[in-house]
Short mmCIF file of C-alpha atoms and ligand atoms in Angstrom, two decimals:
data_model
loop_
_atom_site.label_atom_id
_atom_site.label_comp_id
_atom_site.label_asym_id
_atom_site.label_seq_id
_atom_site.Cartn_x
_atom_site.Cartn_y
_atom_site.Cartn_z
CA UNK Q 1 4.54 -15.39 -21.94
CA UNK Q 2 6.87 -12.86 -20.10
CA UNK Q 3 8.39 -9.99 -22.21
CA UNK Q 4 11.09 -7.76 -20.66
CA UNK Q 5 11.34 -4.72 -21.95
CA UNK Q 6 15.42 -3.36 -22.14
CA UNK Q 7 15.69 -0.08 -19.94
CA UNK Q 8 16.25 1.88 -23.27
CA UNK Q 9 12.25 1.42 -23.87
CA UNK Q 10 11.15 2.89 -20.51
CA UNK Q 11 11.16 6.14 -18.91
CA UNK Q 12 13.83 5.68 -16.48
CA UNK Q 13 16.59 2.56 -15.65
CA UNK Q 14 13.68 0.38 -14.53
CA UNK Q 15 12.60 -3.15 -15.90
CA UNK Q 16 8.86 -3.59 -17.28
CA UNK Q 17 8.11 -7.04 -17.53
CA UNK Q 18 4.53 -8.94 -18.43
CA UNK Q 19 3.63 -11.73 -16.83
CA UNK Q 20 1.38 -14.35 -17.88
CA UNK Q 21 0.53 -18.00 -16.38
CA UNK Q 22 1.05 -19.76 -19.53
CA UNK Q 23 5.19 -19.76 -18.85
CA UNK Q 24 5.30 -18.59 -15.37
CA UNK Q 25 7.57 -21.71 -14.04
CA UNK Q 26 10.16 -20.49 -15.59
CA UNK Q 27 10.33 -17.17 -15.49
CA UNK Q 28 12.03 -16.69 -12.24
CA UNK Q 29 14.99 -18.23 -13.96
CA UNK Q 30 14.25 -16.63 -17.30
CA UNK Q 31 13.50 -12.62 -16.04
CA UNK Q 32 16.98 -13.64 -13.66
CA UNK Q 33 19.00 -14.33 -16.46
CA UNK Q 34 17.96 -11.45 -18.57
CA UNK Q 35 17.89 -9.07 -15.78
CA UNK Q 36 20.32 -9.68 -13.19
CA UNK Q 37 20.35 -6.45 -11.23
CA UNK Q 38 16.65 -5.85 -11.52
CA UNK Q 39 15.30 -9.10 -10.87
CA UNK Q 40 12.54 -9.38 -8.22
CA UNK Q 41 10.62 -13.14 -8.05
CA UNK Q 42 7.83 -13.32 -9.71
CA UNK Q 43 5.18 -14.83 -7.87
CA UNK Q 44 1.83 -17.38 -9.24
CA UNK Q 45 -0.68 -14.65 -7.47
CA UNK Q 46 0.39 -12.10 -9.81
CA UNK Q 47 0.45 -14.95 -13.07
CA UNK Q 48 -2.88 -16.20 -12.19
CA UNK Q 49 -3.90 -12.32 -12.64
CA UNK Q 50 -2.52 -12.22 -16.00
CA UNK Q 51 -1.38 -8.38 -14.50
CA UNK Q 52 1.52 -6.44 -15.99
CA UNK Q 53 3.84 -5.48 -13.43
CA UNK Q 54 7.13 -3.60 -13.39
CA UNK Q 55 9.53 -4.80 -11.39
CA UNK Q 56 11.51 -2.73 -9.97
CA UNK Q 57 8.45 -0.21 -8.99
CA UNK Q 58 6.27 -2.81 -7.30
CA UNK Q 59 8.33 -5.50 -5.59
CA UNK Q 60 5.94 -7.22 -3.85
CA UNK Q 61 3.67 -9.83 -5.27
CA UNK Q 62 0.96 -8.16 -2.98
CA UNK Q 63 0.35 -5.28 -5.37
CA UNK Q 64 -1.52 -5.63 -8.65
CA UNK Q 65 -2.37 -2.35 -10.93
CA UNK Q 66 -5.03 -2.52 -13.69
CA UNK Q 67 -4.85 -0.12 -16.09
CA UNK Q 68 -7.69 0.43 -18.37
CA UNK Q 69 -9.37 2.87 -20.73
CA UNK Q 70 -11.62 5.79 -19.13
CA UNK Q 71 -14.54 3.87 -20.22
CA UNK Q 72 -14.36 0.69 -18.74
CA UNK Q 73 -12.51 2.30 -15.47
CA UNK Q 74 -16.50 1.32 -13.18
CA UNK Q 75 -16.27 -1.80 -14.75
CA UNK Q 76 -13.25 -3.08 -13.99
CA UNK Q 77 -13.06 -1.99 -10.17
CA UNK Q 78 -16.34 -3.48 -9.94
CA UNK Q 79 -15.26 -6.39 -10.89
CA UNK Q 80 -13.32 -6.55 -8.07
CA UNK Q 81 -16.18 -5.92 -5.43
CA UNK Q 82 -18.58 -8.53 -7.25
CA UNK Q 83 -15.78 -10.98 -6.85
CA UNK Q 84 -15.24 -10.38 -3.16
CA UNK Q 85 -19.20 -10.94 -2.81
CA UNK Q 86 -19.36 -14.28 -4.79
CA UNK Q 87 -16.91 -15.41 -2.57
CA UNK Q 88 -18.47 -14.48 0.97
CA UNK Q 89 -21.95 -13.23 0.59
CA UNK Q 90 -21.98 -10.62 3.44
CA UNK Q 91 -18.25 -9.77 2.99
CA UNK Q 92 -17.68 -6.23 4.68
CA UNK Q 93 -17.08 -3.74 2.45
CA UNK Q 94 -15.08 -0.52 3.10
CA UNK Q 95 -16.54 2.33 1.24
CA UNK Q 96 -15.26 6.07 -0.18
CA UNK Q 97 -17.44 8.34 -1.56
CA UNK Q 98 -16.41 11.09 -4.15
CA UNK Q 99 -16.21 11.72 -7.75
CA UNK Q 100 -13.78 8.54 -8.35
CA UNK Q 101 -16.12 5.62 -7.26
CA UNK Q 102 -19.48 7.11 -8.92
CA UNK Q 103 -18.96 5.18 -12.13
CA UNK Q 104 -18.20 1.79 -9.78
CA UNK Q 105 -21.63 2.23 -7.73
CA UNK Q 106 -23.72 2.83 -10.95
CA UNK Q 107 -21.76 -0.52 -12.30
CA UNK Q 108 -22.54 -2.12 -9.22
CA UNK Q 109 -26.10 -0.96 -9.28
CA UNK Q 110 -26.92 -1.91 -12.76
CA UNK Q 111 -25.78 -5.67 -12.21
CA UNK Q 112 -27.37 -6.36 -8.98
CA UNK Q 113 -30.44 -5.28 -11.32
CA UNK Q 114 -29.62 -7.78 -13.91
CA UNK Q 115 -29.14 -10.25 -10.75
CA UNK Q 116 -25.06 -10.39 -11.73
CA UNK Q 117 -24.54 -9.40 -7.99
CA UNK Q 118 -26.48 -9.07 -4.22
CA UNK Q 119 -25.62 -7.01 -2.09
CA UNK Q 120 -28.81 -8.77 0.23
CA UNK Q 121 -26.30 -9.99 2.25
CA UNK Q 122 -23.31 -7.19 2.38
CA UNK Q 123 -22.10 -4.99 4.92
CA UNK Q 124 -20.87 -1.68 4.59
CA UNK Q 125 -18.01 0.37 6.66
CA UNK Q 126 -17.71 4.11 5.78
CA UNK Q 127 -14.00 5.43 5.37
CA UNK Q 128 -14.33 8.93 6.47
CA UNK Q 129 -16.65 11.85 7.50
CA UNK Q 130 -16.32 15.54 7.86
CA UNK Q 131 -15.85 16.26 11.11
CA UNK Q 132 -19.74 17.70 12.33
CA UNK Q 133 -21.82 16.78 9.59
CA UNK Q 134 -24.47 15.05 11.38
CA UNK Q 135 -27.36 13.52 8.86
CA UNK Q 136 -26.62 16.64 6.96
CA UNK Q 137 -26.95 16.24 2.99
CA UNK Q 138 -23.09 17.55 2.98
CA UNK Q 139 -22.40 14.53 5.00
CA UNK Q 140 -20.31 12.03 3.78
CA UNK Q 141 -23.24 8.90 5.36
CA UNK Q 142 -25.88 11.50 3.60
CA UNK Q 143 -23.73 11.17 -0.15
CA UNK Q 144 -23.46 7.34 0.11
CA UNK Q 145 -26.31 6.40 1.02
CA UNK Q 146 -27.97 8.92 -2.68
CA UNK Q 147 -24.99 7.26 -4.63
CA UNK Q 148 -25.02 3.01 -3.48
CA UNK Q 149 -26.64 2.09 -0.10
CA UNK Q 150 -30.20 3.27 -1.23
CA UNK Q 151 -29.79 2.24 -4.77
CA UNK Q 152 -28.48 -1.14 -3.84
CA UNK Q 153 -30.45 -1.68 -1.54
CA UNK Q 154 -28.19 -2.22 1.96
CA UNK Q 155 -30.07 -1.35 4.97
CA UNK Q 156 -28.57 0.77 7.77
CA UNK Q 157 -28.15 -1.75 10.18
CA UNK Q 158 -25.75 -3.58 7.80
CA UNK Q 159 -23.82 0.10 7.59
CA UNK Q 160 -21.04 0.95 10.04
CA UNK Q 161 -21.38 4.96 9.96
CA UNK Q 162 -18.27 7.04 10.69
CA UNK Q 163 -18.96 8.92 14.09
CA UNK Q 164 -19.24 12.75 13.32
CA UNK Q 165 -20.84 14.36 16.22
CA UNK Q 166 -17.25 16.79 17.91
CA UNK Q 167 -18.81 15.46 21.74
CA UNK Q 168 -17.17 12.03 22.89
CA UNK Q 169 -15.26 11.66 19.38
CA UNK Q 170 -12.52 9.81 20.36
CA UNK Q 171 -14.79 6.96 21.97
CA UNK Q 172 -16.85 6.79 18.91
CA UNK Q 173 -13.93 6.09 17.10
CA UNK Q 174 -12.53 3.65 19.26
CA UNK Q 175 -16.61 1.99 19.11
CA UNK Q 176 -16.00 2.40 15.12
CA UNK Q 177 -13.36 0.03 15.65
CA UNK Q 178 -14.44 -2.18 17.82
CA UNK Q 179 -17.63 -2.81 15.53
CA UNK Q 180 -15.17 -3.16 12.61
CA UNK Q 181 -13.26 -6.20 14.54
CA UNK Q 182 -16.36 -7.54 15.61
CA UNK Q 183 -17.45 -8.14 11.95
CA UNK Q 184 -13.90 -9.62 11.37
CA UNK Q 185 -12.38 -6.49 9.60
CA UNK Q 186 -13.06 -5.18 6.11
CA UNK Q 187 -12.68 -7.83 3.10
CA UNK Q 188 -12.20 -5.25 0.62
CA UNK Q 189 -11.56 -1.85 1.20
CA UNK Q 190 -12.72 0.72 -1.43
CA UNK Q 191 -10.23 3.79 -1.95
CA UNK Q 192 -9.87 7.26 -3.76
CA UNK Q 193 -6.67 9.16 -4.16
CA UNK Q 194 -6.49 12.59 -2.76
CA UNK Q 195 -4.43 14.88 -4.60
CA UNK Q 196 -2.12 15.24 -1.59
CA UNK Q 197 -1.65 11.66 -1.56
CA UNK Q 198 -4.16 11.05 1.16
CA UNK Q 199 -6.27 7.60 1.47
CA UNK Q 200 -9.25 8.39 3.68
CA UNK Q 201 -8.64 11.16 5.03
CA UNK Q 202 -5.32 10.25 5.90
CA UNK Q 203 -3.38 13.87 4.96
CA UNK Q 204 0.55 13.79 4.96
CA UNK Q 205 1.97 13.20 7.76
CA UNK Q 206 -0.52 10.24 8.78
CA UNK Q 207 1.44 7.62 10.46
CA UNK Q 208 1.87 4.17 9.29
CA UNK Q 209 -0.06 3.23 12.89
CA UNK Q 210 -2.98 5.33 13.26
CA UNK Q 211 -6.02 4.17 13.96
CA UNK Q 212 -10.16 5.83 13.09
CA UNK Q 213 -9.38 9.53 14.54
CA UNK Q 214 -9.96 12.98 14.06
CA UNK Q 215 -7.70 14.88 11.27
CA UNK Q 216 -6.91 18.29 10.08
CA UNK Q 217 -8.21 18.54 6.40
CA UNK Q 218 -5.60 20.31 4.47
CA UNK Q 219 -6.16 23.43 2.62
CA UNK Q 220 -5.53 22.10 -1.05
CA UNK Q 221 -8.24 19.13 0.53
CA UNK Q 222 -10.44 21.62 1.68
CA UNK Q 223 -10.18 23.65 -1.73
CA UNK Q 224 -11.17 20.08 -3.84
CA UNK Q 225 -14.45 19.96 -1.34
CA UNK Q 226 -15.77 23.15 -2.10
CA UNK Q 227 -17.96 22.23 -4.74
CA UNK Q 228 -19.74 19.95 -2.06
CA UNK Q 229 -20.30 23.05 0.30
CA UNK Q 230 -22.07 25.80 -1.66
CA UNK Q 231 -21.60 29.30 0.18
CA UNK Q 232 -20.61 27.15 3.51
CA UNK Q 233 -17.09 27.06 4.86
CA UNK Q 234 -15.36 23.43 4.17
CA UNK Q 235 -15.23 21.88 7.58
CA UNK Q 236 -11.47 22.12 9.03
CA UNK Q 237 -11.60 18.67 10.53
CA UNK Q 238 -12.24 15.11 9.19
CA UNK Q 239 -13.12 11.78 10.64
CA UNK Q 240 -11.26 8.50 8.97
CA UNK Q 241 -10.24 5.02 8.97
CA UNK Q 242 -6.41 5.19 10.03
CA UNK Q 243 -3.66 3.79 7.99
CA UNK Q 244 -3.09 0.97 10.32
CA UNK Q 245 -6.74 0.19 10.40
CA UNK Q 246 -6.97 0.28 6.21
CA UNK Q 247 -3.90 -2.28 6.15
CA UNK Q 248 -5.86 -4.92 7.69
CA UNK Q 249 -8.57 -5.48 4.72
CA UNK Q 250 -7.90 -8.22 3.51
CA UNK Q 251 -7.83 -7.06 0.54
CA UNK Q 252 -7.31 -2.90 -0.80
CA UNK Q 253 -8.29 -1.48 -4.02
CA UNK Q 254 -7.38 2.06 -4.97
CA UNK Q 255 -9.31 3.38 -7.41
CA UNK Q 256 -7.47 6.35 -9.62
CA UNK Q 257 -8.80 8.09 -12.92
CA UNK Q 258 -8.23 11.06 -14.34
CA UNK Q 259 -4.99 12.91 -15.62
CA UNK Q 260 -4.53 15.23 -12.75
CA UNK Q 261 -4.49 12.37 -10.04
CA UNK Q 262 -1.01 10.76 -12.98
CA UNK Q 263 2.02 12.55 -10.25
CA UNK Q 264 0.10 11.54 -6.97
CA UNK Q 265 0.02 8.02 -8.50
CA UNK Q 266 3.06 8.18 -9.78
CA UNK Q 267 4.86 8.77 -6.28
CA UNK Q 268 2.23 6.55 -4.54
CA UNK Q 269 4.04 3.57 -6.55
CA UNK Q 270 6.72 4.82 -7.21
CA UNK Q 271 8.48 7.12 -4.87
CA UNK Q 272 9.64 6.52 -1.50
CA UNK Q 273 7.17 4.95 1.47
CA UNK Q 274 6.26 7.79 3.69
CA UNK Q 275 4.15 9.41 5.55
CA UNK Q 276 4.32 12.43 2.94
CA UNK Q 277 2.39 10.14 0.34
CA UNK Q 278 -0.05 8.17 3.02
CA UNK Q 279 -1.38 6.26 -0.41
CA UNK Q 280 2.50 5.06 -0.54
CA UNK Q 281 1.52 3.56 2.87
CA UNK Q 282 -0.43 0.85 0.29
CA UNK Q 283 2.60 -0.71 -0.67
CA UNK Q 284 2.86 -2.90 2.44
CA UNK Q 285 -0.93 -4.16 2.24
CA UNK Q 286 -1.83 -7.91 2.25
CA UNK Q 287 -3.55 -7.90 -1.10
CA UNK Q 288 -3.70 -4.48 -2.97
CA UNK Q 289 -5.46 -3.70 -6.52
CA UNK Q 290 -4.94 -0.40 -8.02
CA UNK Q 291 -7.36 0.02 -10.91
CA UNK Q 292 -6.55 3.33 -12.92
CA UNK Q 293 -7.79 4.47 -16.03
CA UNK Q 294 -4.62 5.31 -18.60
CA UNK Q 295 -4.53 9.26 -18.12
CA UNK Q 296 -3.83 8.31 -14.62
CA UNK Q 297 -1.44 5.96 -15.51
CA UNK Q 298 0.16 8.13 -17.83
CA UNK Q 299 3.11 9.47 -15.61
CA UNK Q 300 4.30 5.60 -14.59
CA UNK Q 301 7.57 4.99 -15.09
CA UNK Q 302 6.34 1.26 -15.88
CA UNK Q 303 4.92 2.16 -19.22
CA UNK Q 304 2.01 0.02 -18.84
CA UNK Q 305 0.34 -1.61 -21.09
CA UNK Q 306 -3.50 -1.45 -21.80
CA UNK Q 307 -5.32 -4.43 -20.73
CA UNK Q 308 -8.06 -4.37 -22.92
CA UNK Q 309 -10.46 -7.11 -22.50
CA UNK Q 310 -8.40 -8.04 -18.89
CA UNK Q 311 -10.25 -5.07 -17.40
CA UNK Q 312 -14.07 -6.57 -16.65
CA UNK Q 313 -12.80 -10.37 -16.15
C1 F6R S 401 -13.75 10.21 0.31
C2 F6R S 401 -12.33 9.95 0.57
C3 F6R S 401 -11.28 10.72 -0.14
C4 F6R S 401 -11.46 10.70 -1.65
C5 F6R S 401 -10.35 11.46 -2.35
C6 F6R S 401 -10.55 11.51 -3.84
O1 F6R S 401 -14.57 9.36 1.09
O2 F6R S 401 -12.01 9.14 1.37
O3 F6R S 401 -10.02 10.18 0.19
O4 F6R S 401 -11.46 9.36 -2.08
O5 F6R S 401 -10.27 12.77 -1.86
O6 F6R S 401 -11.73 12.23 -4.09
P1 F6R S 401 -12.37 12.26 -5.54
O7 F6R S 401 -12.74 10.86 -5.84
O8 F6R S 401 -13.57 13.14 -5.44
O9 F6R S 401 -11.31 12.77 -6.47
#
């Protein structure tokens, strides 16, 4: 069924509608009549999802957000990923690394072991590096491989490392990419949320076009790494996946948990497209999931509902 909600029951003069394939041929007409000025087509890609969207904050039938409890936040963005392999065995997988996608690696992990999902076949892109960090255990390759490619069993030749070595950078990026295109670009990109909005290590001010490059971290980026470098300076510099590069997975999911990451999500869906929010970037991706546990919902203007049993379909 679809339920609008009148503007009086959300947070500001913006339409929160549910959407549901049982009705969906009529809702266009339905959500038009009821809505005139807010109105925005619905579209069968988000009815086949069974998703809640709101309207007016996420226009595009591209974007889906899953909002779930804290507990079943690994399971539900795993979901995702086991999906993308039952469809094309050794899809290429962009991955982050960092507190966010822990709980999705152990899922992962634990149902390849019950033979749910194999990763025998899978290939792996890293999203970023610090800038320098060789095979060091502070590295970024060093982190991923502890956390999923060991555990899961993916051998380096079916990982695409992010170059980190400061001599000849810039062609090692531009090789990063050409081994990317040469597997046929990323099926589905894995993603954290920095607190300043950054994707990768794409910091404000990343432009809409960039490509794999080298980026200043910023300080309040360099202050959340700490805990990773214990009596070492946090590298200045980091190594990523551009923006341009991470639009053309086919398809994106951000992963987001936590209460302190609600305002970054809230303007990365909700406030203006910009290079000052590089997540906002997101918005004009081919197929993008957001998957975010409640507290990080909680500043939405949507006023989403809890999906419940939706979360590991
Ligand atoms: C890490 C990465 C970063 C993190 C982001 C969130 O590979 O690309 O963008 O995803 O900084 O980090 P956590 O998950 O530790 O909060």
């Amino acid at each position: 069924m679809i339920q609008g909600r009148s503007e009086s029951s959300c947070k500001t003069t913006q339409i929160c509608i549910q959407l549901s394939p049982r009705i969906y041929p009529q809702t266009d007409e339905q959500c038009k009549r009821t809505f005139p000025h807010n109105h925005t087509a619905a579209h069968p890609r988000h009815a086949a999802a069974d998703c809640y969207i709101k309207v007016t904050a996420m226009p595009s039938p591209n974007l889906h957000l899953r909002v779930v409890d804290p507990a079943d936040f690994g399971a539900a963005a795993a979901a995702l990923v086991a999906e993308a392999l039952r469809s094309k065995p050794d899809a290429v997988l962009g991955l982050p690394t960092g507190n966010t996608p822990v709980p999705v690696y152990e899922h992962l992990v634990a149902q390849q072991r019950q033979g749910a999902v194999n990763f025998s076949r899978a290939r792996v892109a890293m999203l970023d590096e610090y800038l320098g960090a060789g095979d060091r255990p502070i590295s970024f390759f060093h982190w991923l491989r502890e956390h999923f490619l060991g555990p899961a069993g993916i051998a380096a030749d079916r990982v695409l490392r992010m170059p980190s070595q400061p001599e000849g950078i810039a062609a090692a990026c531009a090789a990063y990419e050409a081994q990317l295109a040469a597997w046929g670009g990323c099926d589905l990109q894995l993603l954290g949320l920095g607190l300043t909005g950054h994707i990768g290590f794409n910091e404000p001010g990343s432009p809409p076009d960039s490509h794999t490059r080298v980026v200043p971290l910023s300080p309040v980026t360099r202050e959340a790494n700490e805990e990773y470098w214990p009596g070492e300076e946090v590298p200045a510099f980091g190594v990523t996946t551009g923006i341009a590069t991470l639009l053309q997975a086919r398809r994106l999911v951000l992963l987001v948990n936590g209460e302190r990451k609600a305002e970054i999500l809230h303007r990365t869906l909700e406030g203006p497209i910009g290079p000052e929010v590089p997540a906002s970037f997101l918005r004009h991706g081919q197929d993008v999931w957001i998957v975010a546990d409640r507290p990080a919902a909680s500043h939405l203007d949507a006023g989403v509902e809890q999906l419940g049993s939706q979360a590991a379909r």
